[in-house]
mmCIF file of C-alpha atoms in Angstrom:
data_model
loop_
_atom_site.group_PDB
_atom_site.id
_atom_site.type_symbol
_atom_site.label_atom_id
_atom_site.label_comp_id
_atom_site.label_asym_id
_atom_site.label_seq_id
_atom_site.Cartn_x
_atom_site.Cartn_y
_atom_site.Cartn_z
ATOM 1 C CA UNK A 38 0.084 -0.121 -0.132
ATOM 2 C CA UNK A 39 1.070 3.466 -0.394
ATOM 3 C CA UNK A 40 2.726 3.557 3.277
ATOM 4 C CA UNK A 41 5.169 1.515 2.167
ATOM 5 C CA UNK A 42 6.141 2.935 -1.447
ATOM 6 C CA UNK A 43 9.360 5.408 -1.417
ATOM 7 C CA UNK A 44 9.630 8.805 -1.874
ATOM 8 C CA UNK A 45 5.883 9.002 -1.902
ATOM 9 C CA UNK A 46 2.983 10.161 1.102
ATOM 10 C CA UNK A 47 -0.153 10.331 1.236
ATOM 11 C CA UNK A 48 -1.996 13.869 2.519
ATOM 12 C CA UNK A 49 -5.534 14.963 3.440
ATOM 13 C CA UNK A 50 -6.664 18.586 2.011
ATOM 14 C CA UNK A 51 -10.124 20.381 2.576
ATOM 15 C CA UNK A 52 -9.993 20.809 -1.159
ATOM 16 C CA UNK A 53 -9.397 17.682 -2.625
ATOM 17 C CA UNK A 54 -9.967 14.914 0.096
ATOM 18 C CA UNK A 55 -7.109 12.900 0.544
ATOM 19 C CA UNK A 56 -4.065 12.684 -2.043
ATOM 20 C CA UNK A 57 -0.342 12.001 -2.915
ATOM 21 C CA UNK A 58 2.838 13.829 -2.995
ATOM 22 C CA UNK A 59 6.846 13.392 -3.367
ATOM 23 C CA UNK A 60 9.241 13.628 -0.784
ATOM 24 C CA UNK A 61 12.464 13.768 -2.995
ATOM 25 C CA UNK A 62 13.133 14.658 -6.316
ATOM 26 C CA UNK A 63 11.592 12.828 -9.545
ATOM 27 C CA UNK A 64 12.750 14.083 -12.960
ATOM 28 C CA UNK A 65 10.823 13.935 -16.181
ATOM 29 C CA UNK A 66 10.306 9.836 -17.652
ATOM 30 C CA UNK A 67 11.630 9.086 -14.111
ATOM 31 C CA UNK A 68 9.354 5.861 -12.776
ATOM 32 C CA UNK A 69 7.743 6.756 -9.320
ATOM 33 C CA UNK A 70 6.180 3.472 -8.744
ATOM 34 C CA UNK A 71 4.192 0.420 -10.274
ATOM 35 C CA UNK A 72 1.889 -1.485 -8.763
ATOM 36 C CA UNK A 73 -0.902 -4.446 -9.823
ATOM 37 C CA UNK A 74 -4.461 -4.765 -9.826
ATOM 38 C CA UNK A 75 -6.184 -4.996 -6.978
ATOM 39 C CA UNK A 76 -8.800 -6.820 -9.267
ATOM 40 C CA UNK A 77 -9.077 -6.171 -13.158
ATOM 41 C CA UNK A 78 -10.981 -8.414 -16.133
ATOM 42 C CA UNK A 79 -9.959 -8.582 -20.509
ATOM 43 C CA UNK A 80 -12.686 -6.842 -22.658
ATOM 44 C CA UNK A 81 -14.895 -9.731 -23.889
ATOM 45 C CA UNK A 82 -14.279 -7.932 -27.131
ATOM 46 C CA UNK A 83 -10.687 -9.002 -26.710
ATOM 47 C CA UNK A 84 -11.076 -12.651 -25.389
ATOM 48 C CA UNK A 85 -8.814 -14.563 -27.941
ATOM 49 C CA UNK A 86 -6.317 -11.471 -28.734
ATOM 50 C CA UNK A 87 -5.084 -11.391 -25.032
ATOM 51 C CA UNK A 88 -4.278 -13.428 -22.328
ATOM 52 C CA UNK A 89 -7.351 -13.627 -19.605
ATOM 53 C CA UNK A 90 -4.568 -13.388 -17.212
ATOM 54 C CA UNK A 91 -0.866 -11.953 -18.017
ATOM 55 C CA UNK A 92 -2.401 -9.569 -20.872
ATOM 56 C CA UNK A 93 0.191 -10.757 -23.503
ATOM 57 C CA UNK A 94 -0.972 -10.070 -27.431
ATOM 58 C CA UNK A 95 0.222 -13.498 -28.703
ATOM 59 C CA UNK A 96 -1.366 -15.936 -31.341
ATOM 60 C CA UNK A 97 -2.460 -19.307 -30.102
ATOM 61 C CA UNK A 98 -3.887 -18.643 -27.555
ATOM 62 C CA UNK A 99 -4.533 -21.931 -25.874
ATOM 63 C CA UNK A 100 -8.640 -21.824 -25.121
ATOM 64 C CA UNK A 101 -10.349 -22.780 -21.700
ATOM 65 C CA UNK A 102 -10.816 -26.911 -22.184
ATOM 66 C CA UNK A 103 -14.080 -25.895 -20.321
ATOM 67 C CA UNK A 104 -15.966 -22.931 -21.529
ATOM 68 C CA UNK A 105 -14.006 -22.594 -24.125
ATOM 69 C CA UNK A 106 -14.334 -18.636 -24.686
ATOM 70 C CA UNK A 107 -11.327 -17.905 -22.224
ATOM 71 C CA UNK A 108 -7.679 -18.316 -23.393
ATOM 72 C CA UNK A 109 -4.053 -17.833 -21.962
ATOM 73 C CA UNK A 110 -0.346 -18.028 -23.239
ATOM 74 C CA UNK A 111 -0.365 -21.527 -21.285
ATOM 75 C CA UNK A 112 -0.816 -23.711 -18.158
ATOM 76 C CA UNK A 113 0.749 -21.349 -16.105
ATOM 77 C CA UNK A 114 -1.506 -18.388 -16.686
ATOM 78 C CA UNK A 115 -4.470 -20.415 -16.751
ATOM 79 C CA UNK A 116 -3.178 -21.588 -12.942
ATOM 80 C CA UNK A 117 -2.962 -17.762 -11.952
ATOM 81 C CA UNK A 118 -6.380 -16.464 -13.115
ATOM 82 C CA UNK A 119 -8.210 -20.090 -12.106
ATOM 83 C CA UNK A 120 -10.627 -18.292 -9.060
ATOM 84 C CA UNK A 121 -11.447 -15.524 -11.386
ATOM 85 C CA UNK A 122 -12.480 -17.685 -13.843
ATOM 86 C CA UNK A 123 -13.893 -20.350 -12.244
ATOM 87 C CA UNK A 124 -16.617 -17.709 -11.837
ATOM 88 C CA UNK A 125 -17.695 -16.816 -15.163
ATOM 89 C CA UNK A 126 -16.279 -20.358 -16.711
ATOM 90 C CA UNK A 127 -19.594 -22.316 -15.853
ATOM 91 C CA UNK A 128 -21.935 -19.862 -15.992
ATOM 92 C CA UNK A 129 -20.681 -18.746 -19.671
ATOM 93 C CA UNK A 130 -21.422 -22.769 -20.520
ATOM 94 C CA UNK A 131 -24.563 -22.625 -18.423
ATOM 95 C CA UNK A 132 -26.185 -19.531 -20.186
ATOM 96 C CA UNK A 133 -23.945 -19.702 -23.651
ATOM 97 C CA UNK A 134 -24.895 -16.507 -26.280
ATOM 98 C CA UNK A 135 -26.918 -15.421 -23.330
ATOM 99 C CA UNK A 136 -24.232 -15.480 -20.896
ATOM 100 C CA UNK A 137 -23.957 -10.958 -21.720
ATOM 101 C CA UNK A 138 -22.946 -8.950 -18.549
ATOM 102 C CA UNK A 139 -21.037 -5.832 -18.410
ATOM 103 C CA UNK A 140 -17.722 -5.294 -18.028
ATOM 104 C CA UNK A 141 -17.917 -3.220 -14.810
ATOM 105 C CA UNK A 142 -20.067 -6.231 -13.549
ATOM 106 C CA UNK A 143 -17.407 -8.484 -14.700
ATOM 107 C CA UNK A 144 -14.831 -6.813 -12.401
ATOM 108 C CA UNK A 145 -17.146 -6.275 -9.392
ATOM 109 C CA UNK A 146 -17.826 -9.978 -9.089
ATOM 110 C CA UNK A 147 -14.328 -10.212 -8.689
ATOM 111 C CA UNK A 148 -13.488 -8.087 -6.253
ATOM 112 C CA UNK A 149 -17.099 -9.132 -4.297
ATOM 113 C CA UNK A 150 -14.956 -12.734 -4.806
ATOM 114 C CA UNK A 151 -11.769 -11.710 -2.968
ATOM 115 C CA UNK A 152 -14.211 -11.826 0.288
ATOM 116 C CA UNK A 153 -14.560 -8.958 1.752
ATOM 117 C CA UNK A 154 -16.496 -8.491 4.612
ATOM 118 C CA UNK A 155 -19.687 -8.012 4.481
ATOM 119 C CA UNK A 156 -19.227 -4.896 7.450
ATOM 120 C CA UNK A 157 -16.727 -3.417 4.752
ATOM 121 C CA UNK A 158 -17.595 -3.986 1.879
ATOM 122 C CA UNK A 159 -15.014 -1.519 -0.047
ATOM 123 C CA UNK A 160 -11.945 -2.843 2.550
ATOM 124 C CA UNK A 161 -9.433 -2.651 -0.004
ATOM 125 C CA UNK A 162 -9.822 1.645 0.243
ATOM 126 C CA UNK A 163 -11.672 3.251 -3.296
ATOM 127 C CA UNK A 164 -12.266 6.742 -1.986
ATOM 128 C CA UNK A 165 -15.744 7.438 -1.012
ATOM 129 C CA UNK A 166 -18.577 8.096 -4.068
ATOM 130 C CA UNK A 167 -21.651 9.989 -3.233
ATOM 131 C CA UNK A 168 -24.462 7.998 -5.055
ATOM 132 C CA UNK A 169 -26.678 10.484 -4.737
ATOM 133 C CA UNK A 170 -24.237 12.738 -6.955
ATOM 134 C CA UNK A 171 -25.412 10.119 -8.860
ATOM 135 C CA UNK A 172 -28.180 11.801 -12.533
ATOM 136 C CA UNK A 173 -31.064 8.905 -12.884
ATOM 137 C CA UNK A 174 -30.003 7.718 -16.412
ATOM 138 C CA UNK A 175 -26.652 6.172 -14.342
ATOM 139 C CA UNK A 176 -28.493 4.610 -11.357
ATOM 140 C CA UNK A 177 -30.737 2.606 -13.982
ATOM 141 C CA UNK A 178 -27.306 1.540 -15.623
ATOM 142 C CA UNK A 179 -26.234 1.015 -12.285
ATOM 143 C CA UNK A 180 -29.456 -0.879 -11.443
ATOM 144 C CA UNK A 181 -29.259 -3.060 -14.605
ATOM 145 C CA UNK A 182 -25.623 -4.274 -13.738
ATOM 146 C CA UNK A 183 -26.890 -5.537 -10.221
ATOM 147 C CA UNK A 184 -29.818 -7.218 -11.635
ATOM 148 C CA UNK A 185 -26.782 -8.749 -14.112
ATOM 149 C CA UNK A 186 -24.291 -9.342 -11.536
ATOM 150 C CA UNK A 187 -27.285 -11.571 -9.451
ATOM 151 C CA UNK A 188 -28.503 -13.126 -12.776
ATOM 152 C CA UNK A 189 -24.497 -14.665 -13.445
ATOM 153 C CA UNK A 190 -23.058 -14.333 -10.347
ATOM 154 C CA UNK A 191 -26.124 -15.248 -7.999
ATOM 155 C CA UNK A 192 -25.092 -19.184 -7.256
ATOM 156 C CA UNK A 193 -21.276 -18.227 -7.123
ATOM 157 C CA UNK A 194 -21.241 -14.963 -5.147
ATOM 158 C CA UNK A 195 -22.233 -14.275 -1.579
ATOM 159 C CA UNK A 196 -24.215 -10.647 -1.933
ATOM 160 C CA UNK A 197 -23.563 -7.696 -0.206
ATOM 161 C CA UNK A 198 -26.982 -5.307 0.919
ATOM 162 C CA UNK A 199 -28.770 -3.457 -2.648
ATOM 163 C CA UNK A 200 -27.292 -0.119 -0.734
ATOM 164 C CA UNK A 201 -24.091 -1.587 -0.664
ATOM 165 C CA UNK A 202 -23.815 -2.507 -4.142
ATOM 166 C CA UNK A 203 -25.220 0.511 -5.192
ATOM 167 C CA UNK A 204 -22.148 1.760 -3.598
ATOM 168 C CA UNK A 205 -19.133 -0.588 -4.509
ATOM 169 C CA UNK A 206 -20.743 0.039 -8.463
ATOM 170 C CA UNK A 207 -20.195 3.295 -8.098
ATOM 171 C CA UNK A 208 -17.047 3.736 -6.323
ATOM 172 C CA UNK A 209 -15.622 1.029 -9.043
ATOM 173 C CA UNK A 210 -17.074 3.430 -11.833
ATOM 174 C CA UNK A 211 -15.242 6.635 -10.674
ATOM 175 C CA UNK A 212 -12.323 4.583 -9.539
ATOM 176 C CA UNK A 213 -11.153 2.000 -11.910
ATOM 177 C CA UNK A 214 -8.260 2.372 -14.707
ATOM 178 C CA UNK A 215 -9.014 1.383 -18.784
ATOM 179 C CA UNK A 216 -5.709 -0.562 -19.171
ATOM 180 C CA UNK A 217 -4.743 0.361 -22.979
ATOM 181 C CA UNK A 218 -2.247 -1.196 -25.384
ATOM 182 C CA UNK A 219 0.529 1.390 -27.335
ATOM 183 C CA UNK A 220 -2.024 2.718 -29.679
ATOM 184 C CA UNK A 221 -4.661 3.234 -26.726
ATOM 185 C CA UNK A 222 -6.994 0.889 -27.977
ATOM 186 C CA UNK A 223 -9.030 -0.633 -24.410
ATOM 187 C CA UNK A 224 -7.531 -4.027 -23.332
ATOM 188 C CA UNK A 225 -9.704 -3.996 -19.832
ATOM 189 C CA UNK A 226 -10.861 -2.427 -16.919
ATOM 190 C CA UNK A 227 -8.692 -2.333 -12.908
ATOM 191 C CA UNK A 228 -8.469 -1.587 -9.662
ATOM 192 C CA UNK A 229 -5.462 0.057 -8.444
ATOM 193 C CA UNK A 230 -6.579 1.249 -4.937
ATOM 194 C CA UNK A 231 -3.334 2.833 -3.911
ATOM 195 C CA UNK A 232 -4.059 5.360 -8.327
ATOM 196 C CA UNK A 233 -6.731 6.105 -7.172
ATOM 197 C CA UNK A 234 -5.564 8.582 -4.827
ATOM 198 C CA UNK A 235 -3.612 10.442 -7.345
ATOM 199 C CA UNK A 236 -5.871 13.524 -7.863
ATOM 200 C CA UNK A 237 -6.964 15.111 -11.037
ATOM 201 C CA UNK A 238 -5.230 18.454 -13.081
ATOM 202 C CA UNK A 239 -5.513 19.313 -16.541
ATOM 203 C CA UNK A 240 -1.480 20.227 -15.944
ATOM 204 C CA UNK A 241 -0.603 16.543 -15.092
ATOM 205 C CA UNK A 242 2.360 16.075 -13.776
ATOM 206 C CA UNK A 243 2.594 12.295 -13.847
ATOM 207 C CA UNK A 244 1.392 9.372 -16.081
ATOM 208 C CA UNK A 245 -0.036 6.708 -16.216
ATOM 209 C CA UNK A 246 1.126 3.445 -18.238
ATOM 210 C CA UNK A 247 0.653 -0.365 -18.415
ATOM 211 C CA UNK A 248 2.779 -3.692 -18.007
ATOM 212 C CA UNK A 249 0.242 -5.798 -18.871
ATOM 213 C CA UNK A 250 -2.347 -5.415 -15.685
ATOM 214 C CA UNK A 251 -0.193 -3.646 -13.589
ATOM 215 C CA UNK A 252 0.443 0.606 -13.375
ATOM 216 C CA UNK A 253 3.347 2.062 -14.002
ATOM 217 C CA UNK A 254 3.335 6.451 -13.188
ATOM 218 C CA UNK A 255 5.789 7.951 -14.356
ATOM 219 C CA UNK A 256 6.586 12.201 -14.095
ATOM 220 C CA UNK A 257 5.793 13.743 -17.026
ATOM 221 C CA UNK A 258 7.398 17.274 -14.944
ATOM 222 C CA UNK A 259 10.448 17.317 -12.825
ATOM 223 C CA UNK A 260 8.855 17.346 -9.474
ATOM 224 C CA UNK A 261 10.253 18.443 -6.205
ATOM 225 C CA UNK A 262 9.519 16.955 -2.485
ATOM 226 C CA UNK A 263 6.067 18.075 -1.243
ATOM 227 C CA UNK A 264 4.074 18.164 -5.164
ATOM 228 C CA UNK A 265 1.757 16.274 -5.758
ATOM 229 C CA UNK A 266 0.682 13.929 -8.382
ATOM 230 C CA UNK A 267 -1.670 14.512 -10.948
ATOM 231 C CA UNK A 268 -2.740 12.437 -13.642
ATOM 232 C CA UNK A 269 -5.927 13.674 -15.919
ATOM 233 C CA UNK A 270 -9.136 11.561 -16.065
ATOM 234 C CA UNK A 271 -10.102 13.345 -19.514
ATOM 235 C CA UNK A 272 -8.832 13.721 -23.053
ATOM 236 C CA UNK A 273 -7.230 17.342 -22.590
ATOM 237 C CA UNK A 274 -7.700 18.048 -26.150
ATOM 238 C CA UNK A 275 -11.099 19.983 -26.054
ATOM 239 C CA UNK A 276 -11.999 23.490 -24.581
ATOM 240 C CA UNK A 277 -12.215 24.407 -20.915
ATOM 241 C CA UNK A 278 -16.295 24.611 -20.307
ATOM 242 C CA UNK A 279 -16.229 20.939 -22.419
ATOM 243 C CA UNK A 280 -13.432 19.505 -19.904
ATOM 244 C CA UNK A 281 -15.040 20.574 -17.033
ATOM 245 C CA UNK A 282 -18.895 19.203 -18.050
ATOM 246 C CA UNK A 283 -16.743 15.781 -18.732
ATOM 247 C CA UNK A 284 -15.934 15.892 -15.493
ATOM 248 C CA UNK A 285 -18.724 16.808 -13.699
ATOM 249 C CA UNK A 286 -20.547 14.164 -15.339
ATOM 250 C CA UNK A 287 -18.254 11.394 -14.812
ATOM 251 C CA UNK A 288 -16.876 11.835 -11.672
ATOM 252 C CA UNK A 289 -18.851 14.952 -9.845
ATOM 253 C CA UNK A 290 -16.227 18.122 -9.315
ATOM 254 C CA UNK A 291 -14.871 20.689 -12.040
ATOM 255 C CA UNK A 292 -11.264 20.964 -12.144
ATOM 256 C CA UNK A 293 -10.097 24.939 -10.786
ATOM 257 C CA UNK A 294 -6.068 24.054 -12.067
ATOM 258 C CA UNK A 295 -4.629 26.859 -13.602
ATOM 259 C CA UNK A 296 -5.339 25.999 -16.984
ATOM 260 C CA UNK A 297 -9.033 26.331 -16.020
ATOM 261 C CA UNK A 298 -8.841 29.337 -14.483
ATOM 262 C CA UNK A 299 -7.021 31.621 -17.829
ATOM 263 C CA UNK A 300 -7.877 28.939 -20.486
ATOM 264 C CA UNK A 301 -4.469 29.798 -22.209
ATOM 265 C CA UNK A 302 -5.503 27.333 -24.553
ATOM 266 C CA UNK A 303 -8.850 27.589 -25.767
ATOM 267 C CA UNK A 304 -8.704 30.096 -27.899
ATOM 268 C CA UNK A 305 -6.352 28.402 -29.854
ATOM 269 C CA UNK A 306 -8.653 24.939 -29.648
ATOM 270 C CA UNK A 307 -11.856 27.302 -30.899
ATOM 271 C CA UNK A 308 -9.874 28.800 -33.605
ATOM 272 C CA UNK A 309 -12.326 30.526 -36.204
ATOM 273 C CA UNK A 310 -11.378 31.515 -39.567
ATOM 274 C CA UNK A 311 -9.684 34.754 -40.971
ATOM 275 C CA UNK A 312 -12.559 36.863 -42.709
ATOM 276 C CA UNK A 313 -12.678 40.302 -43.869
ATOM 277 C CA UNK A 314 -15.789 40.494 -42.187
ATOM 278 C CA UNK A 315 -15.534 39.232 -38.794
ATOM 279 C CA UNK A 316 -17.892 35.760 -37.739
ATOM 280 C CA UNK A 317 -20.887 37.343 -35.692
ATOM 281 C CA UNK A 318 -21.023 35.692 -32.217
ATOM 282 C CA UNK A 319 -24.502 33.597 -32.561
ATOM 283 C CA UNK A 320 -22.735 32.287 -36.344
ATOM 284 C CA UNK A 321 -20.235 30.710 -34.240
ATOM 285 C CA UNK A 322 -22.771 29.474 -31.075
ATOM 286 C CA UNK A 323 -24.241 28.369 -33.516
ATOM 287 C CA UNK A 324 -21.471 26.450 -35.442
ATOM 288 C CA UNK A 325 -20.562 24.854 -31.940
ATOM 289 C CA UNK A 326 -24.080 23.220 -31.433
ATOM 290 C CA UNK A 327 -23.573 22.257 -34.652
ATOM 291 C CA UNK A 328 -20.620 20.382 -33.671
ATOM 292 C CA UNK A 329 -21.058 18.674 -30.306
ATOM 293 C CA UNK A 330 -24.287 17.535 -31.788
ATOM 294 C CA UNK A 331 -22.827 15.582 -34.549
ATOM 295 C CA UNK A 332 -20.151 14.544 -32.626
ATOM 296 C CA UNK A 333 -23.141 12.959 -30.040
ATOM 297 C CA UNK A 334 -25.160 11.354 -33.521
ATOM 298 C CA UNK A 335 -21.718 9.861 -34.727
ATOM 299 C CA UNK A 336 -20.995 8.106 -31.556
ATOM 300 C CA UNK A 337 -24.298 6.824 -31.510
ATOM 301 C CA UNK A 338 -25.413 5.658 -35.047
ATOM 302 C CA UNK A 339 -22.178 4.940 -36.491
ATOM 303 C CA UNK A 340 -21.917 6.998 -39.402
ATOM 304 C CA UNK A 341 -19.363 6.748 -41.906
ATOM 305 C CA UNK A 342 -17.997 8.806 -43.993
ATOM 306 C CA UNK A 343 -19.917 11.097 -45.923
ATOM 307 C CA UNK A 344 -21.573 12.060 -42.798
ATOM 308 C CA UNK A 345 -17.222 13.297 -41.700
ATOM 309 C CA UNK A 346 -17.276 15.150 -44.423
ATOM 310 C CA UNK A 347 -20.091 17.386 -44.595
ATOM 311 C CA UNK A 348 -19.582 18.199 -41.190
ATOM 312 C CA UNK A 349 -16.471 18.932 -41.970
ATOM 313 C CA UNK A 350 -17.495 20.943 -44.904
ATOM 314 C CA UNK A 351 -19.851 22.603 -43.056
ATOM 315 C CA UNK A 352 -17.711 23.298 -40.085
ATOM 316 C CA UNK A 353 -15.046 24.551 -42.139
ATOM 317 C CA UNK A 354 -16.898 27.508 -43.307
ATOM 318 C CA UNK A 355 -16.896 29.312 -39.832
ATOM 319 C CA UNK A 356 -14.356 26.908 -37.828
ATOM 320 C CA UNK A 357 -10.398 26.633 -38.661
ATOM 321 C CA UNK A 358 -8.960 23.209 -39.269
ATOM 322 C CA UNK A 359 -7.400 23.791 -35.498
ATOM 323 C CA UNK A 360 -10.672 23.968 -34.069
ATOM 324 C CA UNK A 361 -10.215 21.324 -31.955
ATOM 325 C CA UNK A 362 -14.258 20.112 -33.129
ATOM 326 C CA UNK A 363 -12.601 19.880 -36.769
ATOM 327 C CA UNK A 364 -9.663 17.683 -35.153
ATOM 328 C CA UNK A 365 -12.525 15.296 -33.747
ATOM 329 C CA UNK A 366 -13.953 15.053 -36.956
ATOM 330 C CA UNK A 367 -10.729 14.552 -38.557
ATOM 331 C CA UNK A 368 -9.864 11.478 -36.400
ATOM 332 C CA UNK A 369 -13.256 9.835 -36.705
ATOM 333 C CA UNK A 370 -13.139 10.138 -39.977
ATOM 334 C CA UNK A 371 -9.340 8.541 -40.123
ATOM 335 C CA UNK A 372 -10.573 5.716 -37.962
ATOM 336 C CA UNK A 373 -13.750 4.691 -40.961
ATOM 337 C CA UNK A 374 -11.061 5.006 -43.561
ATOM 338 C CA UNK A 375 -8.917 2.259 -41.778
ATOM 339 C CA UNK A 376 -12.564 0.878 -41.575
ATOM 340 C CA UNK A 377 -12.507 0.839 -45.080
ATOM 341 C CA UNK A 378 -9.116 -0.154 -45.113
ATOM 342 C CA UNK A 379 -8.596 2.750 -47.051
ATOM 343 C CA UNK A 380 -4.632 3.861 -45.408
ATOM 344 C CA UNK A 381 -4.358 7.176 -48.296
ATOM 345 C CA UNK A 382 -7.261 8.717 -47.269
ATOM 346 C CA UNK A 383 -6.212 7.479 -43.090
ATOM 347 C CA UNK A 384 -2.710 8.635 -43.589
ATOM 348 C CA UNK A 385 -4.250 12.421 -44.873
ATOM 349 C CA UNK A 386 -6.359 12.757 -42.037
ATOM 350 C CA UNK A 387 -3.570 11.589 -39.444
ATOM 351 C CA UNK A 388 -0.907 14.204 -40.871
ATOM 352 C CA UNK A 389 -3.240 16.717 -40.377
ATOM 353 C CA UNK A 390 -4.321 15.844 -37.303
ATOM 354 C CA UNK A 391 -0.885 15.130 -36.159
ATOM 355 C CA UNK A 392 0.435 18.358 -36.397
ATOM 356 C CA UNK A 393 -1.868 20.035 -34.037
ATOM 357 C CA UNK A 394 -1.596 17.156 -31.869
ATOM 358 C CA UNK A 395 1.460 18.411 -31.499
ATOM 359 C CA UNK A 396 0.940 21.564 -30.931
ATOM 360 C CA UNK A 397 -2.605 21.688 -28.031
ATOM 361 C CA UNK A 398 -1.643 17.824 -26.233
ATOM 362 C CA UNK A 399 1.465 18.357 -23.274
ATOM 363 C CA UNK A 400 4.754 17.474 -24.096
ATOM 364 C CA UNK A 401 4.299 13.631 -23.023
ATOM 365 C CA UNK A 402 1.262 12.769 -24.802
ATOM 366 C CA UNK A 403 -0.258 8.878 -25.189
ATOM 367 C CA UNK A 404 -2.229 10.389 -27.536
ATOM 368 C CA UNK A 405 0.375 12.385 -29.717
ATOM 369 C CA UNK A 406 2.736 8.894 -29.791
ATOM 370 C CA UNK A 407 -0.452 6.803 -30.265
ATOM 371 C CA UNK A 408 -1.235 8.743 -33.574
ATOM 372 C CA UNK A 409 2.802 8.439 -34.485
ATOM 373 C CA UNK A 410 2.192 4.811 -34.464
ATOM 374 C CA UNK A 411 -0.792 4.848 -36.239
ATOM 375 C CA UNK A 412 1.016 6.736 -38.669
ATOM 376 C CA UNK A 413 4.167 5.151 -38.907
ATOM 377 C CA UNK A 414 2.649 2.211 -39.307
ATOM 378 C CA UNK A 415 0.248 3.936 -42.323
ATOM 379 C CA UNK A 416 3.877 4.829 -43.569
ATOM 380 C CA UNK A 417 4.811 1.203 -43.766
ATOM 381 C CA UNK A 418 1.978 -0.475 -45.193
ATOM 382 C CA UNK A 419 2.474 2.163 -48.362
ATOM 383 C CA UNK A 420 6.183 1.660 -48.430
ATOM 384 C CA UNK A 421 7.018 4.982 -47.058
ATOM 385 C CA UNK A 422 9.846 3.739 -44.944
ATOM 386 C CA UNK A 423 11.796 7.011 -44.446
ATOM 387 C CA UNK A 424 9.120 8.803 -42.630
ATOM 388 C CA UNK A 425 7.877 5.196 -40.794
ATOM 389 C CA UNK A 426 11.353 5.736 -39.477
ATOM 390 C CA UNK A 427 11.299 9.484 -38.313
ATOM 391 C CA UNK A 428 7.717 9.551 -37.464
ATOM 392 C CA UNK A 429 8.922 6.585 -35.114
ATOM 393 C CA UNK A 430 11.357 8.004 -33.221
ATOM 394 C CA UNK A 431 9.272 10.693 -32.129
ATOM 395 C CA UNK A 432 6.796 8.534 -30.457
ATOM 396 C CA UNK A 433 9.899 6.468 -28.868
ATOM 397 C CA UNK A 434 10.519 9.523 -27.948
ATOM 398 C CA UNK A 435 7.017 10.650 -26.061
ATOM 399 C CA UNK A 436 7.270 6.557 -25.197
ATOM 400 C CA UNK A 437 10.796 6.305 -23.328
ATOM 401 C CA UNK A 438 9.491 9.154 -21.059
ATOM 402 C CA UNK A 439 5.769 7.818 -20.549
ATOM 403 C CA UNK A 440 6.328 3.861 -20.454
ATOM 404 C CA UNK A 441 9.793 3.583 -19.977
ATOM 405 C CA UNK A 442 13.119 2.761 -22.168
ATOM 406 C CA UNK A 443 12.355 -1.036 -21.345
ATOM 407 C CA UNK A 444 8.709 -1.425 -21.616
ATOM 408 C CA UNK A 445 8.006 -4.703 -23.887
ATOM 409 C CA UNK A 446 6.094 -2.298 -26.831
ATOM 410 C CA UNK A 447 9.412 -0.204 -26.828
ATOM 411 C CA UNK A 448 11.145 -3.346 -27.334
ATOM 412 C CA UNK A 449 9.211 -4.203 -30.229
ATOM 413 C CA UNK A 450 8.781 -1.086 -31.585
ATOM 414 C CA UNK A 451 13.356 -1.641 -31.750
ATOM 415 C CA UNK A 452 12.568 -4.641 -33.244
ATOM 416 C CA UNK A 453 10.577 -4.289 -35.631
ATOM 417 C CA UNK A 454 12.431 -1.203 -36.732
ATOM 418 C CA UNK A 455 15.343 -3.371 -37.096
ATOM 419 C CA UNK A 456 13.955 -6.263 -38.509
ATOM 420 C CA UNK A 457 12.803 -3.948 -41.890
#
């Protein structure tokens, strides 16, 4: 736990509650600490691609002989995961295609499986979350997850009282971490009690990356004794109001960091076209509403390239390419091009985006390094090896700070470049 982590101490404040701070200096890229997950779960959609236990991606994984749906590197990994997998193995056989708990429900089931006492169901010490802060829609979703917990795990778990389950789901939802690969694709979800003590800032001092299911925390700023560990809970690309709406909706607070107070990047992030006759404020506000509505519709209906291009053309009459809503839609268009196996289109959008990402994100951003990797692999596909090498080096420069120079992702990338 935190008390045993060298160079880190826990503290309490009236404004933020509990937090972590350093007791010695740390340099950019230095590892502050790493910690295994208290509990974790591989996303169902990644089954067959990653080992359920160690999260290693490899071909020819061994399949569980009973349920045929879980995959492992070898017998050692399968044995290591059995205490968790046995909860699901027989249920997946019994329910077949009707077995469909959410990843959150699966994670809560694994937490309960650790035999937490009924009197103190959250004894693994996640920060408190007030269930009353949740809106009706989120509460209804939690009730659906609780119903699934009873349906799929009721025979194997001793359930806490309903009010305790509401608290557990709320705390795990707020304090859970998404385990991501080098391109920021979702692999799974986990809880790390020590990491849950790290507070948010839109000017983060540390960053979290993963080796399998183990989380690693590294400095992205030089840190002096007494300075607080701060991560970002959200995507930092967007302007202040958007970030705080997301924080209120998901974490029930607003940020008061220096960037949120002074909004120094908002002008660049909301840039409009330069014209001899300035664009009226009402037109800009209407276009902002249109941009946000289009993004919501895209997420909801998974519209394709035509919608992206139409939206970019429409918004481009008012917004500059550097505007974050233009960037968001370009990123969606890039993803659609990849799905349509159109690497030239994906590169065209990616090259536009990366120039602005490098300006708008912090220096050591996973969003930037992941886009460099995507572009580098696209360049390789198109036999543009010189461009690929250049952009891979940029990705590696960031990842050596965020992941550490000996991380598996970097080792594989160096090997890949040597072979090519």
